GROMACS .gro file of C-alpha atoms in nm:
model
  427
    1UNK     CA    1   5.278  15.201   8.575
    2UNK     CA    2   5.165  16.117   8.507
    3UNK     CA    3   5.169  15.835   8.255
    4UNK     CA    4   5.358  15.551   8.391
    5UNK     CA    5   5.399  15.177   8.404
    6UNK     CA    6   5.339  15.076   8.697
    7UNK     CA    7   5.498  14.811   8.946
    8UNK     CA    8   5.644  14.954   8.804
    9UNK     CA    9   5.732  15.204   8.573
   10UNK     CA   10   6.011  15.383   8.727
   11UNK     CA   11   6.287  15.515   8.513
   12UNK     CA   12   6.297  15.764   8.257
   13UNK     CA   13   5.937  15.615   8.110
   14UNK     CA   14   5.586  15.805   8.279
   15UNK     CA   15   5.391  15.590   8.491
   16UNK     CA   16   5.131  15.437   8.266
   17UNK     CA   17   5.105  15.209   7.997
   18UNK     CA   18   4.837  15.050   7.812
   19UNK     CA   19   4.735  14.719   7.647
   20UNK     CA   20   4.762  14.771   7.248
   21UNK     CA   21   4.455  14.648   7.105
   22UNK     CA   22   4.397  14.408   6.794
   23UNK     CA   23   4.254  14.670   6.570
   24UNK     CA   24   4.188  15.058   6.590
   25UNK     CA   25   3.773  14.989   6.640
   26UNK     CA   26   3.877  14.772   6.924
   27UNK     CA   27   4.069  15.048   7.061
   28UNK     CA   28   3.814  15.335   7.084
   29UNK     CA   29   3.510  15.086   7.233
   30UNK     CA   30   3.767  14.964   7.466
   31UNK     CA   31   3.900  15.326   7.600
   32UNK     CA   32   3.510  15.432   7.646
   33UNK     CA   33   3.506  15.153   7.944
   34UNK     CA   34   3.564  15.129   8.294
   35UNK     CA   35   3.718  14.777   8.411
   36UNK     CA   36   3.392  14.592   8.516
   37UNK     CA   37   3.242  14.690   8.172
   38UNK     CA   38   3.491  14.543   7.936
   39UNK     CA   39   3.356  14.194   7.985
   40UNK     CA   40   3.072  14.323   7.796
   41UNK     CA   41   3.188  14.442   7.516
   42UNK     CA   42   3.482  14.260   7.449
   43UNK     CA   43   3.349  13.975   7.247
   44UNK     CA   44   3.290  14.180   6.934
   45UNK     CA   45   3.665  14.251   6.892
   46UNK     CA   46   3.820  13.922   7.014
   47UNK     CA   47   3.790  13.538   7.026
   48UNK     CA   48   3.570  13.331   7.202
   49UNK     CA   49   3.836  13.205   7.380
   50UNK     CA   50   3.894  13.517   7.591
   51UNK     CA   51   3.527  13.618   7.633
   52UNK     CA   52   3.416  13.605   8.006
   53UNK     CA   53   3.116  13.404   8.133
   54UNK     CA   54   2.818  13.567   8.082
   55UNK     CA   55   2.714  13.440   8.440
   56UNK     CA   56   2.506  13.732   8.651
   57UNK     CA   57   2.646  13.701   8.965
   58UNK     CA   58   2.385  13.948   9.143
   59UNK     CA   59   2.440  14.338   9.125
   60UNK     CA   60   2.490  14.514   8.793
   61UNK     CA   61   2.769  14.803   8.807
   62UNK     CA   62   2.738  15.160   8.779
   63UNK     CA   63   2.649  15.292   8.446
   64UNK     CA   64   2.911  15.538   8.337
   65UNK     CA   65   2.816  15.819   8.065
   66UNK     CA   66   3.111  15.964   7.884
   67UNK     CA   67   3.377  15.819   8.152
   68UNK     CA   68   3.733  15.977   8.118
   69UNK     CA   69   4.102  15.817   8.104
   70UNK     CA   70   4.222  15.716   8.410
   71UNK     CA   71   4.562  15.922   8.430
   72UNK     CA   72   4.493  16.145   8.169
   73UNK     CA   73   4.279  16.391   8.359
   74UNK     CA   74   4.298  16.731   8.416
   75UNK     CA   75   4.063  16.783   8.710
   76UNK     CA   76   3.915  16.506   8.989
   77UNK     CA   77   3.701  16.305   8.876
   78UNK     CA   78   3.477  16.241   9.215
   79UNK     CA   79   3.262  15.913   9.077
   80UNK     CA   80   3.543  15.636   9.100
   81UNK     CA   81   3.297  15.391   9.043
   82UNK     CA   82   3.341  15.523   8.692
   83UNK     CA   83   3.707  15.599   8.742
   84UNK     CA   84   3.964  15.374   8.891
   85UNK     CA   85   4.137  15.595   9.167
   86UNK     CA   86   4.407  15.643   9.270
   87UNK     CA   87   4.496  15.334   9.046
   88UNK     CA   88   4.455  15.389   8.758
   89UNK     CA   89   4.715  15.203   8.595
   90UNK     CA   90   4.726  14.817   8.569
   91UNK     CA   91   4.981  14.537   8.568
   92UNK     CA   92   4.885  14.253   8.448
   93UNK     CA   93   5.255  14.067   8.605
   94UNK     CA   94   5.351  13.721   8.491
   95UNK     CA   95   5.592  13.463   8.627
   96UNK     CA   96   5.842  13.211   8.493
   97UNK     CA   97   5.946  12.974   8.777
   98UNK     CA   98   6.152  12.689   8.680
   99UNK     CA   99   6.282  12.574   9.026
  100UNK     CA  100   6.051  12.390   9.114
  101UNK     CA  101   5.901  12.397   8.802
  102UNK     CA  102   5.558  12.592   8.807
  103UNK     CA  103   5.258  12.557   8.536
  104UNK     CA  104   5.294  12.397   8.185
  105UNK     CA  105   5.662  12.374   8.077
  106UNK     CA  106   5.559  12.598   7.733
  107UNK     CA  107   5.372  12.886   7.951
  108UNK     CA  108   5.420  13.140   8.171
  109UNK     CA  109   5.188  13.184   8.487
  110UNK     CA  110   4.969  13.447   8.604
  111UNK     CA  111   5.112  13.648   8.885
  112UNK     CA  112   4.840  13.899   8.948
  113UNK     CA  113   4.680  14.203   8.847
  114UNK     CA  114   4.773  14.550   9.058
  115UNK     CA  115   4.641  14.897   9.062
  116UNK     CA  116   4.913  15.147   9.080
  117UNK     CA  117   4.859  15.514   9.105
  118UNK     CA  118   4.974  15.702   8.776
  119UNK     CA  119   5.295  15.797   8.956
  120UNK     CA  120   5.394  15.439   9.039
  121UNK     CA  121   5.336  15.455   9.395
  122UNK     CA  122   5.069  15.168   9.492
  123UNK     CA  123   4.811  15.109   9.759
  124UNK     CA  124   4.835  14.761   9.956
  125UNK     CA  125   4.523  14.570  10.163
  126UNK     CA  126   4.264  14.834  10.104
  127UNK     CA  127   3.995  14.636  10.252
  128UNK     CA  128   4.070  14.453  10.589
  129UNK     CA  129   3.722  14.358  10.601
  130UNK     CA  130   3.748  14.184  10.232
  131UNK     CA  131   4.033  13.956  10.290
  132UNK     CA  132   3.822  13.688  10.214
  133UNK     CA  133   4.038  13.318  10.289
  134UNK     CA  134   3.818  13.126  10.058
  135UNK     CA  135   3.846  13.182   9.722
  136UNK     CA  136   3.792  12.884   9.524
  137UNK     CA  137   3.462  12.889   9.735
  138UNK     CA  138   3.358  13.231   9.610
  139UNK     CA  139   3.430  13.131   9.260
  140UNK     CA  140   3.290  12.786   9.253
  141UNK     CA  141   2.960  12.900   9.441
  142UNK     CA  142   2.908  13.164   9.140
  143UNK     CA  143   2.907  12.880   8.883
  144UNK     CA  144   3.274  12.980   8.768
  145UNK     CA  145   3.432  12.643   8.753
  146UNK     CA  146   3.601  12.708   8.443
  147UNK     CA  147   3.782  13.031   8.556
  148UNK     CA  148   3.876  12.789   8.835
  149UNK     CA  149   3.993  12.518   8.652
  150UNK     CA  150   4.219  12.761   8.456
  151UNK     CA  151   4.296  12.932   8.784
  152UNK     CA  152   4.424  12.510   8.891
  153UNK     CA  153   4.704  12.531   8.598
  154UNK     CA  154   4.764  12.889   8.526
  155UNK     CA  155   4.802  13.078   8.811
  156UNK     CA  156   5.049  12.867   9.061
  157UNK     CA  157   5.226  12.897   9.353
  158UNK     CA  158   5.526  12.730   9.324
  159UNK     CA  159   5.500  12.578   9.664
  160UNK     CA  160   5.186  12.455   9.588
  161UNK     CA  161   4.990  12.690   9.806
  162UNK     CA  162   4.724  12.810   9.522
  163UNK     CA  163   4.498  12.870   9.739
  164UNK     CA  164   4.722  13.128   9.962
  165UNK     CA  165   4.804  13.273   9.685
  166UNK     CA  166   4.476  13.399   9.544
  167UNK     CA  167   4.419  13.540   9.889
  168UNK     CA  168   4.740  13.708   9.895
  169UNK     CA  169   4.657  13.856   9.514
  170UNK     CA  170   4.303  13.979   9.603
  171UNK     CA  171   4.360  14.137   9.896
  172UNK     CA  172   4.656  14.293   9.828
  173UNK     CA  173   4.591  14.414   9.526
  174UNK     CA  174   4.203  14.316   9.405
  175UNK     CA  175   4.070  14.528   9.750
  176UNK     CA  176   4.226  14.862   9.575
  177UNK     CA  177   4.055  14.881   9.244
  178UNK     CA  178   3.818  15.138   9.294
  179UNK     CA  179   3.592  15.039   9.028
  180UNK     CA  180   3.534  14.651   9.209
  181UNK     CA  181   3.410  14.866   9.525
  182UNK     CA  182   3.060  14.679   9.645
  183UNK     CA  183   2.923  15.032   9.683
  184UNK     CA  184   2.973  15.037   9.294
  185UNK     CA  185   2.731  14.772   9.245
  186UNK     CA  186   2.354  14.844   9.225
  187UNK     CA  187   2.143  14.515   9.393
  188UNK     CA  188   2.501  14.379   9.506
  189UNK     CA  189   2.564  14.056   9.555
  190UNK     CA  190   2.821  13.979   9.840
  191UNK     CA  191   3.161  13.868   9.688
  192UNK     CA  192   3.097  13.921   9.339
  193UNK     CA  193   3.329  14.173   9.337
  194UNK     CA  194   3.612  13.928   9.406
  195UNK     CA  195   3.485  13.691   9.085
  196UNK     CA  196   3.520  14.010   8.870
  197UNK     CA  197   3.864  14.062   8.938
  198UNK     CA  198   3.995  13.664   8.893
  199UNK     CA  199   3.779  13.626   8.546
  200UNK     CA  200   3.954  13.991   8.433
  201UNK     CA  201   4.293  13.909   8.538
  202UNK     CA  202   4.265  13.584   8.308
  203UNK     CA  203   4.111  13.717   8.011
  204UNK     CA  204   4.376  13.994   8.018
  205UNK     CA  205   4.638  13.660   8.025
  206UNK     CA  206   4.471  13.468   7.795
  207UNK     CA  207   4.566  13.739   7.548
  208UNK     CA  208   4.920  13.787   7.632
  209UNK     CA  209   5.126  13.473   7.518
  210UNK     CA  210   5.449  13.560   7.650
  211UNK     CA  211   5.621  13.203   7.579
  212UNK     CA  212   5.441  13.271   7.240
  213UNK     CA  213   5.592  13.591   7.215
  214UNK     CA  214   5.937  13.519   7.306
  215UNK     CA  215   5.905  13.165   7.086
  216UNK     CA  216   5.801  13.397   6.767
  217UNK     CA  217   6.132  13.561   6.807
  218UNK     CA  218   6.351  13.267   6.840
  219UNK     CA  219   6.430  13.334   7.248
  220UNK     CA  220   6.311  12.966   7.359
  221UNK     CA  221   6.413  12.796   7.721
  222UNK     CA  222   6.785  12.734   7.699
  223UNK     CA  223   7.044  12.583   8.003
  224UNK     CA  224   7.332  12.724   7.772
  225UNK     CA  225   7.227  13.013   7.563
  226UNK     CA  226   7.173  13.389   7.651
  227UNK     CA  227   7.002  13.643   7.506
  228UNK     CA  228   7.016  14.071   7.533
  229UNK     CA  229   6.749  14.273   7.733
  230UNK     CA  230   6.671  14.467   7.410
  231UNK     CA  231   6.594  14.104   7.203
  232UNK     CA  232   6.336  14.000   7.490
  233UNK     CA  233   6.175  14.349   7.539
  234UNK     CA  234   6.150  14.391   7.103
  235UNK     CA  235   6.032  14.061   7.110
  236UNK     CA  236   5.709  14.115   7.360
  237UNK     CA  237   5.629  14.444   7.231
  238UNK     CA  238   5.619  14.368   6.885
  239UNK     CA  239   5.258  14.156   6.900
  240UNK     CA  240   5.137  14.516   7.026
  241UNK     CA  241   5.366  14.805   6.952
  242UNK     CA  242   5.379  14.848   7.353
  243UNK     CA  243   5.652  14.812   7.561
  244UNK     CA  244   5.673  14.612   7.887
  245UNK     CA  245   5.923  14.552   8.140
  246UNK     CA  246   6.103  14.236   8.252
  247UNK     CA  247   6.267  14.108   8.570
  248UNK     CA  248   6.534  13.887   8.654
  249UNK     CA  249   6.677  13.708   8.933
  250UNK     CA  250   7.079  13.607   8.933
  251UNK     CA  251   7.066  13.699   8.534
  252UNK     CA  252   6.753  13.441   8.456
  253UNK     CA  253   6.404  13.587   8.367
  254UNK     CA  254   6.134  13.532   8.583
  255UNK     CA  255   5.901  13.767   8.541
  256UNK     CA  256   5.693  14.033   8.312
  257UNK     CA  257   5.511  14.319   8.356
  258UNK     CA  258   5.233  14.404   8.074
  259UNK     CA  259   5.101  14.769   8.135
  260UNK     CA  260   4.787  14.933   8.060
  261UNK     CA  261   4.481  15.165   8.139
  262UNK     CA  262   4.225  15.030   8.336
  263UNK     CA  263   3.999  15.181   8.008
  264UNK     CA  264   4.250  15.053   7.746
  265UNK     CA  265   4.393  15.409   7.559
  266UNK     CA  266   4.706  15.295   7.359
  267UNK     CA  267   5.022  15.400   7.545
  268UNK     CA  268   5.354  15.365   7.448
  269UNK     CA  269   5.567  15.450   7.743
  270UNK     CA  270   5.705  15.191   7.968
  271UNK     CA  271   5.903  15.133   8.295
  272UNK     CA  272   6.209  15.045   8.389
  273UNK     CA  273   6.348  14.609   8.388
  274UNK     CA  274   6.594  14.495   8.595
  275UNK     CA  275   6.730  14.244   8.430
  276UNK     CA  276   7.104  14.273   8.253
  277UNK     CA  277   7.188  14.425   7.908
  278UNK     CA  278   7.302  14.088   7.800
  279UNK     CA  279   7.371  13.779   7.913
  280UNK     CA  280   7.011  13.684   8.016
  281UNK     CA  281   6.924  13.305   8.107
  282UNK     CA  282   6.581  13.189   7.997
  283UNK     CA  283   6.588  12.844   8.135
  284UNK     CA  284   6.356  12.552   8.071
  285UNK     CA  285   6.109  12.466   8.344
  286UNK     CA  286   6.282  12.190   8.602
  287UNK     CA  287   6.650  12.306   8.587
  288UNK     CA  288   6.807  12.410   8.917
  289UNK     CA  289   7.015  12.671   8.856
  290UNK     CA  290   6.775  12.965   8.947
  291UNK     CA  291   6.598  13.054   9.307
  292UNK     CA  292   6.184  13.082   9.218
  293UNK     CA  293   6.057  13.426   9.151
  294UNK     CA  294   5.709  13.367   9.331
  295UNK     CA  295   5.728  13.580   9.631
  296UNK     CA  296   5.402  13.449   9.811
  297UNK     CA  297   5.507  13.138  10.044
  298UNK     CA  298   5.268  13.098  10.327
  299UNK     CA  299   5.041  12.869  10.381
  300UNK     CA  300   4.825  13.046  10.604
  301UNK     CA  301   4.506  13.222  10.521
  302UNK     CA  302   4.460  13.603  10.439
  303UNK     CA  303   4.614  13.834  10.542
  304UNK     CA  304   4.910  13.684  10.454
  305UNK     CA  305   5.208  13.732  10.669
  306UNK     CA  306   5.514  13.538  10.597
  307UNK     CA  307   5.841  13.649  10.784
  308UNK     CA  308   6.098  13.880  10.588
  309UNK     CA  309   6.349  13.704  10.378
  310UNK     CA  310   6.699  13.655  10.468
  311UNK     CA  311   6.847  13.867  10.594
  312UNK     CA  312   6.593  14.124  10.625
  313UNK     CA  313   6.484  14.079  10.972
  314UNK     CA  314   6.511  14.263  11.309
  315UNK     CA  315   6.743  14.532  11.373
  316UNK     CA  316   6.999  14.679  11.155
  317UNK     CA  317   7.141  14.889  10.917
  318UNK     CA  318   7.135  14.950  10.534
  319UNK     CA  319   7.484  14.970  10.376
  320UNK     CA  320   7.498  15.083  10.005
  321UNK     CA  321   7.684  14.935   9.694
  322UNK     CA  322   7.786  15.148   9.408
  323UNK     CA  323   8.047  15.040   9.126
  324UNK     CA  324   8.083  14.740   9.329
  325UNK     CA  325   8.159  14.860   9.621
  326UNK     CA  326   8.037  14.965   9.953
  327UNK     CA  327   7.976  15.322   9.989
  328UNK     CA  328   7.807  15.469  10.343
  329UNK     CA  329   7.482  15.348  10.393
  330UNK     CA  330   7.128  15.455  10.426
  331UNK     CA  331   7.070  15.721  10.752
  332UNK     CA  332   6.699  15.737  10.938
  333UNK     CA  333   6.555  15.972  10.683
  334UNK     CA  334   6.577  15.757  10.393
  335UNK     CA  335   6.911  15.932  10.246
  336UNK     CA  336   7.222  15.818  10.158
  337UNK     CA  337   7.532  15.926  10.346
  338UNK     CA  338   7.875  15.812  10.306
  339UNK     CA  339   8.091  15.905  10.630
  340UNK     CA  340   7.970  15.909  10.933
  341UNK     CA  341   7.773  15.648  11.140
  342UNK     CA  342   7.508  15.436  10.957
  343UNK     CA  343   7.100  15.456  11.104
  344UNK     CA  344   6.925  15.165  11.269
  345UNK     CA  345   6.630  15.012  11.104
  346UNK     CA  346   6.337  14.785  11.208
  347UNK     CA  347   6.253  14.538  10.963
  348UNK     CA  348   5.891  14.363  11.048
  349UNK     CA  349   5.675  14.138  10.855
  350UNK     CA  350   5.390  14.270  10.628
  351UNK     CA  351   5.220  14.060  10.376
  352UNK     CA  352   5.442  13.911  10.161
  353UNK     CA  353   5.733  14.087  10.217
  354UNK     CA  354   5.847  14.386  10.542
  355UNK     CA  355   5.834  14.709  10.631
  356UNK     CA  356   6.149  14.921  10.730
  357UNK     CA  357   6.094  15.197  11.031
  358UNK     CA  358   6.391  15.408  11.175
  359UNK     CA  359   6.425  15.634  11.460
  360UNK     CA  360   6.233  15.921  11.218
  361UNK     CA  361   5.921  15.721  11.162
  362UNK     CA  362   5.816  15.454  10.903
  363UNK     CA  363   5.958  15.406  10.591
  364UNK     CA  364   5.790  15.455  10.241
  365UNK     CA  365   5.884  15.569   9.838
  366UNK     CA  366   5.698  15.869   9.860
  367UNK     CA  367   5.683  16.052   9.465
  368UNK     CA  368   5.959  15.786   9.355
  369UNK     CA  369   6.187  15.890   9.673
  370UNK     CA  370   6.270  15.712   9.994
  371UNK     CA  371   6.132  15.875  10.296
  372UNK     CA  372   6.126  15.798  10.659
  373UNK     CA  373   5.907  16.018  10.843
  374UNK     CA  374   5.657  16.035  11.104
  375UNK     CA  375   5.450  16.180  10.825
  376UNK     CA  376   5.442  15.836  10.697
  377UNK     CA  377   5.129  15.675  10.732
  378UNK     CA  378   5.167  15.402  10.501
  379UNK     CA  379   5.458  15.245  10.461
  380UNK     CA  380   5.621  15.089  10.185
  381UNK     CA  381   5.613  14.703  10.195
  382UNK     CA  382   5.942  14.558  10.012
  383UNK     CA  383   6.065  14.244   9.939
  384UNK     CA  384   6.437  14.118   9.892
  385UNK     CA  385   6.645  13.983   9.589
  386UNK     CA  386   6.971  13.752   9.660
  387UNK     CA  387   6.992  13.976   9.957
  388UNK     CA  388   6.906  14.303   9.832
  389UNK     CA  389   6.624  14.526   9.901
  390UNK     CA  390   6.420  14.524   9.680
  391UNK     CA  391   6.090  14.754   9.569
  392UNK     CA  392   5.817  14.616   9.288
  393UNK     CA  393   6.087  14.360   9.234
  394UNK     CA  394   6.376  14.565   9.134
  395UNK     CA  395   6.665  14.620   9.360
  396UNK     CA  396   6.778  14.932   9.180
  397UNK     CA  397   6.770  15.245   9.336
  398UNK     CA  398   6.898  15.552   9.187
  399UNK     CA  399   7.048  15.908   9.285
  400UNK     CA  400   7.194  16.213   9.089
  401UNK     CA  401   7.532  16.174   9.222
  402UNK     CA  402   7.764  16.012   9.491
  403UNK     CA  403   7.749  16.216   9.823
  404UNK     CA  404   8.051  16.342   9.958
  405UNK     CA  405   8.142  16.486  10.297
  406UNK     CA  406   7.825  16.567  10.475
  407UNK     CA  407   7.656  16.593  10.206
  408UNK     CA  408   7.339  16.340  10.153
  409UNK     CA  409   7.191  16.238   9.876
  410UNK     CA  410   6.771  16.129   9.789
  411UNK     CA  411   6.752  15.808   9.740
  412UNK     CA  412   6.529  15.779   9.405
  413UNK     CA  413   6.348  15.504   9.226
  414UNK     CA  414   6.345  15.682   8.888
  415UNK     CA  415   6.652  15.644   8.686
  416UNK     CA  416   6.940  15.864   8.717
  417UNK     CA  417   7.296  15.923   8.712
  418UNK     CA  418   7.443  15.650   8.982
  419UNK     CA  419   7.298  15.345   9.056
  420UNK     CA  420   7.300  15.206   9.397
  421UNK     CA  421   7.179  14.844   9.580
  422UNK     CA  422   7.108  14.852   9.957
  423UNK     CA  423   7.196  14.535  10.187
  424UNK     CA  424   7.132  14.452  10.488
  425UNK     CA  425   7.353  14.410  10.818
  426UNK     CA  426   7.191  14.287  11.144
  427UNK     CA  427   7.265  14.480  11.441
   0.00000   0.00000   0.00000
């Protein structure tokens, strides 16, 4: 989400994109702070409504003279206290769910907020020994109970595992924001850290209305009408001038993804949606025509590690769909081939989704590509969509051209020429 959009920004867009402010003063105090600063300054520019309690938890954070953009620099910046790195874009990610119906019928819910590195690429469980299994604890025991509360309707899992699902959010994601490390905190207070990131990723909600948005435009919930890609994404960029990206699943949209530096510099680039150029389903909360789009379903505490979805599981290979039809399949380096025979993969649980590992090594999107290597040391952790593989949500991959012969072709998450999905068939 260099300048990029994170989980996402993939396609012809750079990787970063950031929240448009309300007015031009808002936007030069804003870019002049570092994440756990904001709070502080904030209230000048916007209502009460979105101001963060002014409850000291314990430590105070670093104080940071003259800090730079994240993703705009030109040289390392070595105090990441003061610079989020190697995130240093965020997503604040939203979620319509409708089957079973999640949150209040006229809002959308809070997904999470993610640090991705400015070229898209993310870091996962940063932490192990912060994957803390009791969250509401942490917040209520800081005197939070209104972030809580808030947490109780906003940000659902639509299983009704909450609870699991904060885990799964902070240490996923929360344990990789370099600016939240406890080193960054003088007179730290243990867990703090992990109240910081909840009360952030709210107020960043609170100011992004997407029903609001959408409602302002005339796109409303609707079991019979459709609407075009281009009339959603107009319609949440307009309140800011920024665009964002949207997903779908089987045509309906479930989810958005708001952009932005971690210091607030206006950007206007965005990444990539995967939903359809028309015919896009926004359906009211409780119908049953769409699968949820929450990906978190266990109910067991932090880490997180619920088995990979159908049919993503075990042994076997990765055939590939072009134009509707299957073409060759994925070989052990992460290419695409279409004669010959197809490569073996592992597919084992991790977090809330699986890992793919072939006879080369572990599998990963390495600078936007697919890679299997023994060079990878972290691999990627995808997900699946109505049987797809899928990465940040999108089950899109891309490549220059079709591969003929013996030729093979680099499997891309940037936009290009061909566009390619890649199934699965157990061995």
């Amino acid at each position: 989400m260099v300048n990029n959009l994170y989980k996402y920004v993939k396609a012809m867009f750079p990787p970063m994109t950031r929240l448009q402010a309300q007015s031009s003063d808002f936007v030069d105090m804003y870019s002049s702070l570092t994440f756990r600063h904001l709070s502080k300054f904030i209230s000048s520019f916007v209502p009460t409504a979105l101001i963060a309690s002014n409850t000291v938890l314990g430590g105070s954070p670093a104080t940071c003279s003259n800090p730079q953009l994240s993703c705009q620099n030109t040289t390392v910046v070595a105090d990441t206290c003061c610079f989020n790195a190697p995130g240093g874009q965020l997503l604040q990610t939203q979620f319509w769910d409708t089957n079973p119906p999640t949150g209040p019928s006229d809002s959308w819910t809070v997904h999470g907020l993610w640090p991705d590195h400015c070229d898209g690429s993310f870091d996962q469980y940063c932490d192990p020994n912060r994957q803390y299994t009791n969250i509401s604890s942490i917040i209520s025991a800081a005197g939070q109970t209104d972030l809580l509360n808030y947490m109780n309707t906003y940000w659902k899992d639509y299983q009704g595992n909450d609870e699991s699902f904060w885990e799964h959010e902070w240490g996923k994601h929360g344990t990789c924001i370099s600016t939240l490390e406890p080193s960054c905190y003088s007179n730290y207070a243990p867990q703090e850290e992990v109240v910081a990131y909840f009360q952030k990723t709210v107020d960043l909600f609170k100011t992004l209305d997407s029903y609001s948005f959408l409602s302002a435009a005339g796109i409303v919930p609707s079991t019979t009408k459709t609407y075009t890609s281009a009339e959603i994404l107009a319609a949440l960029a307009k309140p800011r001038g920024v665009q964002v990206s949207i997903q779908c699943s089987s045509s309906a949209l479930d989810e958005i993804w708001y952009f932005f530096d971690v210091r607030g510099s206006v950007q206007t680039d965005g990444s990539k949606s995967d939903c359809p150029a028309t015919g896009i389903k926004y359906l009211p909360k409780g119908s049953t025509s769409q699968p949820p789009s929450t990906t978190l379903t266990t109910a067991t505490t932090a880490p997180p590690s619920p088995t990979p979805g159908i049919p993503f599981s075990g042994k076997g290979t990765l055939p590939v769909t072009t134009g509707g039809k299957s073409t060759g399949c994925i070989i052990s380096g992460g290419t695409w081939y279409t004669t010959g025979t197809c490569a073996t993969f592992t597919a084992a649980a991790s977090g809330s989704g699986f890992t793919l590992t072939s006879s080369k090594g572990k599998c990963a999107v390495t600078n936007n590509v697919l890679t299997c290597s023994a060079s990878v040391t972290a691999p990627t952790e995808f997900s699946t969509v109505d049987g797809k593989l899928a990465y940040n949500g999108g089950t899109d991959f891309y490549t220059s051209s079709v591969p003929t012969g013996s030729a093979q072709a680099a499997v891309s998450v940037i936009q290009q020429a061909t566009t390619l999905t890649i199934g699965w068939k157990s061995s």
